[in-house]
Each structure stands twice: as structure tokens, then as C-alpha cells.
């Protein structure tokens, strides 16, 4: 059973801005590759999350932590991984 579920918008609109046009699928693919082997994390594409004007959008559940204006770069991917990786007690 997954403890974290990460949805990345990959929706394409016929008119206006869309997450697909801004690289949503590529970001989802990068996150899915990076999370491979994390058995408690699931990365999925989603339909429209309703914030097209704010760039590529993602949300992590169960926290309902939202991310906006995501870019397909290593900094974005690493930042997202921090939020889905279980924290170790120090």
C-alpha cells in the first residue's frame, strides 16, 4: 500500500496555457524514474488540477501539499523527492 501519492498534471487544453505544454509529462516521467524503488510512493499523471495559470502543478497526498510552476530540472525533481521520501529519525 502506498503512503504517498504524487499527482502531476499533464492535461492539454485546446486553448490557453496547459501543464502539458509546459512539460508536465516530462516532469512526471523524471519523478517516476527517481521514485523507482520507493515502494511506498506512487507517481501518476493527473488531469487538470485547476491551476493552469500557475504553470505545471503537482500535489502530494495524503498531505495535500501543492506545488506550482514546476520546471523539468534536477532542482525541481530533488525538491519533490524530499517531500515524498520518508524522513529518518536523527
PDB file of N, CA, C and O in Angstrom, residues 6-9 19 22-24 27-28 31 49 54-60 65-73 75-77 79-80 83:
ATOM      1  N   UNK A   6       1.762  11.006  -5.494  1.00  0.00           N
ATOM      2  CA  UNK A   6       2.138  12.265  -6.146  1.00  0.00           C
ATOM      3  C   UNK A   6       1.452  12.332  -7.504  1.00  0.00           C
ATOM      4  O   UNK A   6       1.652  11.460  -8.349  1.00  0.00           O
ATOM      5  N   UNK A   7       0.618  13.344  -7.674  1.00  0.00           N
ATOM      6  CA  UNK A   7      -0.073  13.563  -8.939  1.00  0.00           C
ATOM      7  C   UNK A   7       0.540  14.772  -9.627  1.00  0.00           C
ATOM      8  O   UNK A   7       0.638  15.851  -9.035  1.00  0.00           O
ATOM      9  N   UNK A   8       0.934  14.610 -10.887  1.00  0.00           N
ATOM     10  CA  UNK A   8       1.482  15.704 -11.685  1.00  0.00           C
ATOM     11  C   UNK A   8       0.522  15.944 -12.844  1.00  0.00           C
ATOM     12  O   UNK A   8       0.206  15.016 -13.605  1.00  0.00           O
ATOM     13  N   UNK A   9       0.071  17.165 -12.996  1.00  0.00           N
ATOM     14  CA  UNK A   9      -0.852  17.486 -14.070  1.00  0.00           C
ATOM     15  C   UNK A   9      -0.143  17.366 -15.426  1.00  0.00           C
ATOM     16  O   UNK A   9       0.937  17.924 -15.624  1.00  0.00           O
ATOM     17  N   UNK A  19      -0.612  22.459 -18.585  1.00  0.00           N
ATOM     18  CA  UNK A  19       0.545  21.797 -17.988  1.00  0.00           C
ATOM     19  C   UNK A  19       1.284  20.936 -19.008  1.00  0.00           C
ATOM     20  O   UNK A  19       2.497  20.814 -18.960  1.00  0.00           O
ATOM     21  N   UNK A  22       3.695  22.959 -20.894  1.00  0.00           N
ATOM     22  CA  UNK A  22       4.807  23.429 -20.062  1.00  0.00           C
ATOM     23  C   UNK A  22       5.705  22.282 -19.588  1.00  0.00           C
ATOM     24  O   UNK A  22       6.599  22.494 -18.780  1.00  0.00           O
ATOM     25  N   UNK A  23       5.469  21.060 -20.073  1.00  0.00           N
ATOM     26  CA  UNK A  23       6.351  19.945 -19.739  1.00  0.00           C
ATOM     27  C   UNK A  23       5.881  19.045 -18.617  1.00  0.00           C
ATOM     28  O   UNK A  23       6.686  18.332 -18.023  1.00  0.00           O
ATOM     29  N   UNK A  24       4.586  19.028 -18.335  1.00  0.00           N
ATOM     30  CA  UNK A  24       4.056  18.211 -17.249  1.00  0.00           C
ATOM     31  C   UNK A  24       4.399  16.729 -17.378  1.00  0.00           C
ATOM     32  O   UNK A  24       4.795  16.092 -16.405  1.00  0.00           O
ATOM     33  N   UNK A  27       8.078  16.101 -16.552  1.00  0.00           N
ATOM     34  CA  UNK A  27       8.321  16.194 -15.111  1.00  0.00           C
ATOM     35  C   UNK A  27       7.823  14.923 -14.420  1.00  0.00           C
ATOM     36  O   UNK A  27       8.510  14.346 -13.583  1.00  0.00           O
ATOM     37  N   UNK A  28       6.637  14.466 -14.787  1.00  0.00           N
ATOM     38  CA  UNK A  28       6.108  13.231 -14.216  1.00  0.00           C
ATOM     39  C   UNK A  28       7.051  12.069 -14.511  1.00  0.00           C
ATOM     40  O   UNK A  28       7.358  11.274 -13.626  1.00  0.00           O
ATOM     41  N   UNK A  31      10.135  12.291 -12.277  1.00  0.00           N
ATOM     42  CA  UNK A  31       9.799  11.931 -10.893  1.00  0.00           C
ATOM     43  C   UNK A  31       9.560  10.434 -10.756  1.00  0.00           C
ATOM     44  O   UNK A  31      10.001   9.817  -9.788  1.00  0.00           O
ATOM     45  N   UNK A  49      -5.771  20.002 -12.687  1.00  0.00           N
ATOM     46  CA  UNK A  49      -5.891  20.254 -11.252  1.00  0.00           C
ATOM     47  C   UNK A  49      -6.440  21.653 -10.976  1.00  0.00           C
ATOM     48  O   UNK A  49      -6.562  22.063  -9.829  1.00  0.00           O
ATOM     49  N   UNK A  54      -0.806  28.799 -13.240  1.00  0.00           N
ATOM     50  CA  UNK A  54       0.335  28.746 -12.320  1.00  0.00           C
ATOM     51  C   UNK A  54       1.383  27.732 -12.760  1.00  0.00           C
ATOM     52  O   UNK A  54       2.145  27.216 -11.960  1.00  0.00           O
ATOM     53  N   UNK A  55       1.427  27.428 -14.057  1.00  0.00           N
ATOM     54  CA  UNK A  55       2.435  26.522 -14.593  1.00  0.00           C
ATOM     55  C   UNK A  55       2.111  25.081 -14.277  1.00  0.00           C
ATOM     56  O   UNK A  55       0.992  24.748 -13.900  1.00  0.00           O
ATOM     57  N   UNK A  56       3.099  24.202 -14.446  1.00  0.00           N
ATOM     58  CA  UNK A  56       2.876  22.790 -14.145  1.00  0.00           C
ATOM     59  C   UNK A  56       2.605  22.654 -12.651  1.00  0.00           C
ATOM     60  O   UNK A  56       3.323  23.194 -11.815  1.00  0.00           O
ATOM     61  N   UNK A  57       1.554  21.902 -12.329  1.00  0.00           N
ATOM     62  CA  UNK A  57       1.078  21.766 -10.952  1.00  0.00           C
ATOM     63  C   UNK A  57       1.169  20.309 -10.528  1.00  0.00           C
ATOM     64  O   UNK A  57       0.939  19.400 -11.323  1.00  0.00           O
ATOM     65  N   UNK A  58       1.499  20.097  -9.253  1.00  0.00           N
ATOM     66  CA  UNK A  58       1.508  18.756  -8.670  1.00  0.00           C
ATOM     67  C   UNK A  58       0.970  18.846  -7.249  1.00  0.00           C
ATOM     68  O   UNK A  58       1.003  19.910  -6.626  1.00  0.00           O
ATOM     69  N   UNK A  59       0.491  17.715  -6.759  1.00  0.00           N
ATOM     70  CA  UNK A  59       0.006  17.646  -5.378  1.00  0.00           C
ATOM     71  C   UNK A  59       0.404  16.292  -4.800  1.00  0.00           C
ATOM     72  O   UNK A  59       0.394  15.287  -5.502  1.00  0.00           O
ATOM     73  N   UNK A  60       0.798  16.315  -3.528  1.00  0.00           N
ATOM     74  CA  UNK A  60       1.168  15.089  -2.820  1.00  0.00           C
ATOM     75  C   UNK A  60       0.101  14.809  -1.770  1.00  0.00           C
ATOM     76  O   UNK A  60      -0.260  15.687  -0.985  1.00  0.00           O
ATOM     77  N   UNK A  65      -0.150  18.649  -0.123  1.00  0.00           N
ATOM     78  CA  UNK A  65       0.884  19.671  -0.345  1.00  0.00           C
ATOM     79  C   UNK A  65       0.951  19.959  -1.833  1.00  0.00           C
ATOM     80  O   UNK A  65       1.175  19.062  -2.640  1.00  0.00           O
ATOM     81  N   UNK A  66       0.731  21.213  -2.182  1.00  0.00           N
ATOM     82  CA  UNK A  66       0.673  21.631  -3.581  1.00  0.00           C
ATOM     83  C   UNK A  66       1.989  22.264  -4.022  1.00  0.00           C
ATOM     84  O   UNK A  66       2.648  22.942  -3.236  1.00  0.00           O
ATOM     85  N   UNK A  67       2.310  22.067  -5.297  1.00  0.00           N
ATOM     86  CA  UNK A  67       3.491  22.659  -5.923  1.00  0.00           C
ATOM     87  C   UNK A  67       3.051  23.307  -7.228  1.00  0.00           C
ATOM     88  O   UNK A  67       2.284  22.721  -7.988  1.00  0.00           O
ATOM     89  N   UNK A  68       3.567  24.514  -7.482  1.00  0.00           N
ATOM     90  CA  UNK A  68       3.173  25.271  -8.666  1.00  0.00           C
ATOM     91  C   UNK A  68       4.400  25.686  -9.463  1.00  0.00           C
ATOM     92  O   UNK A  68       5.501  25.776  -8.926  1.00  0.00           O
ATOM     93  N   UNK A  69       4.180  25.958 -10.737  1.00  0.00           N
ATOM     94  CA  UNK A  69       5.219  26.465 -11.644  1.00  0.00           C
ATOM     95  C   UNK A  69       6.446  25.554 -11.652  1.00  0.00           C
ATOM     96  O   UNK A  69       7.582  26.026 -11.587  1.00  0.00           O
ATOM     97  N   UNK A  70       6.216  24.243 -11.716  1.00  0.00           N
ATOM     98  CA  UNK A  70       7.312  23.278 -11.723  1.00  0.00           C
ATOM     99  C   UNK A  70       8.060  23.314 -13.052  1.00  0.00           C
ATOM    100  O   UNK A  70       7.468  23.554 -14.100  1.00  0.00           O
ATOM    101  N   UNK A  71       9.340  23.077 -12.986  1.00  0.00           N
ATOM    102  CA  UNK A  71      10.197  23.026 -14.170  1.00  0.00           C
ATOM    103  C   UNK A  71      10.795  21.634 -14.291  1.00  0.00           C
ATOM    104  O   UNK A  71      10.971  20.933 -13.295  1.00  0.00           O
ATOM    105  N   UNK A  72      11.132  21.253 -15.491  1.00  0.00           N
ATOM    106  CA  UNK A  72      11.764  19.958 -15.723  1.00  0.00           C
ATOM    107  C   UNK A  72      13.271  20.108 -15.560  1.00  0.00           C
ATOM    108  O   UNK A  72      14.017  20.181 -16.530  1.00  0.00           O
ATOM    109  N   UNK A  73      13.691  20.190 -14.298  1.00  0.00           N
ATOM    110  CA  UNK A  73      15.120  20.286 -13.999  1.00  0.00           C
ATOM    111  C   UNK A  73      15.422  19.510 -12.725  1.00  0.00           C
ATOM    112  O   UNK A  73      14.518  19.119 -11.988  1.00  0.00           O
ATOM    113  N   UNK A  75      16.735  20.400  -9.901  1.00  0.00           N
ATOM    114  CA  UNK A  75      16.378  21.068  -8.645  1.00  0.00           C
ATOM    115  C   UNK A  75      14.913  20.805  -8.294  1.00  0.00           C
ATOM    116  O   UNK A  75      14.587  20.484  -7.146  1.00  0.00           O
ATOM    117  N   UNK A  76      14.031  20.912  -9.268  1.00  0.00           N
ATOM    118  CA  UNK A  76      12.610  20.646  -9.039  1.00  0.00           C
ATOM    119  C   UNK A  76      12.389  19.206  -8.628  1.00  0.00           C
ATOM    120  O   UNK A  76      11.693  18.922  -7.650  1.00  0.00           O
ATOM    121  N   UNK A  77      13.001  18.283  -9.358  1.00  0.00           N
ATOM    122  CA  UNK A  77      12.823  16.862  -9.062  1.00  0.00           C
ATOM    123  C   UNK A  77      13.337  16.535  -7.665  1.00  0.00           C
ATOM    124  O   UNK A  77      12.668  15.877  -6.875  1.00  0.00           O
ATOM    125  N   UNK A  79      13.662  18.530  -5.099  1.00  0.00           N
ATOM    126  CA  UNK A  79      12.777  19.161  -4.114  1.00  0.00           C
ATOM    127  C   UNK A  79      11.524  18.309  -3.894  1.00  0.00           C
ATOM    128  O   UNK A  79      11.083  18.123  -2.757  1.00  0.00           O
ATOM    129  N   UNK A  80      10.970  17.784  -4.965  1.00  0.00           N
ATOM    130  CA  UNK A  80       9.782  16.944  -4.846  1.00  0.00           C
ATOM    131  C   UNK A  80      10.108  15.637  -4.128  1.00  0.00           C
ATOM    132  O   UNK A  80       9.325  15.165  -3.309  1.00  0.00           O
ATOM    133  N   UNK A  83       9.970  15.678  -0.414  1.00  0.00           N
ATOM    134  CA  UNK A  83       8.626  15.678   0.151  1.00  0.00           C
ATOM    135  C   UNK A  83       7.945  14.312   0.123  1.00  0.00           C
ATOM    136  O   UNK A  83       6.969  14.104   0.838  1.00  0.00           O
TER     137      UNK A  83
END
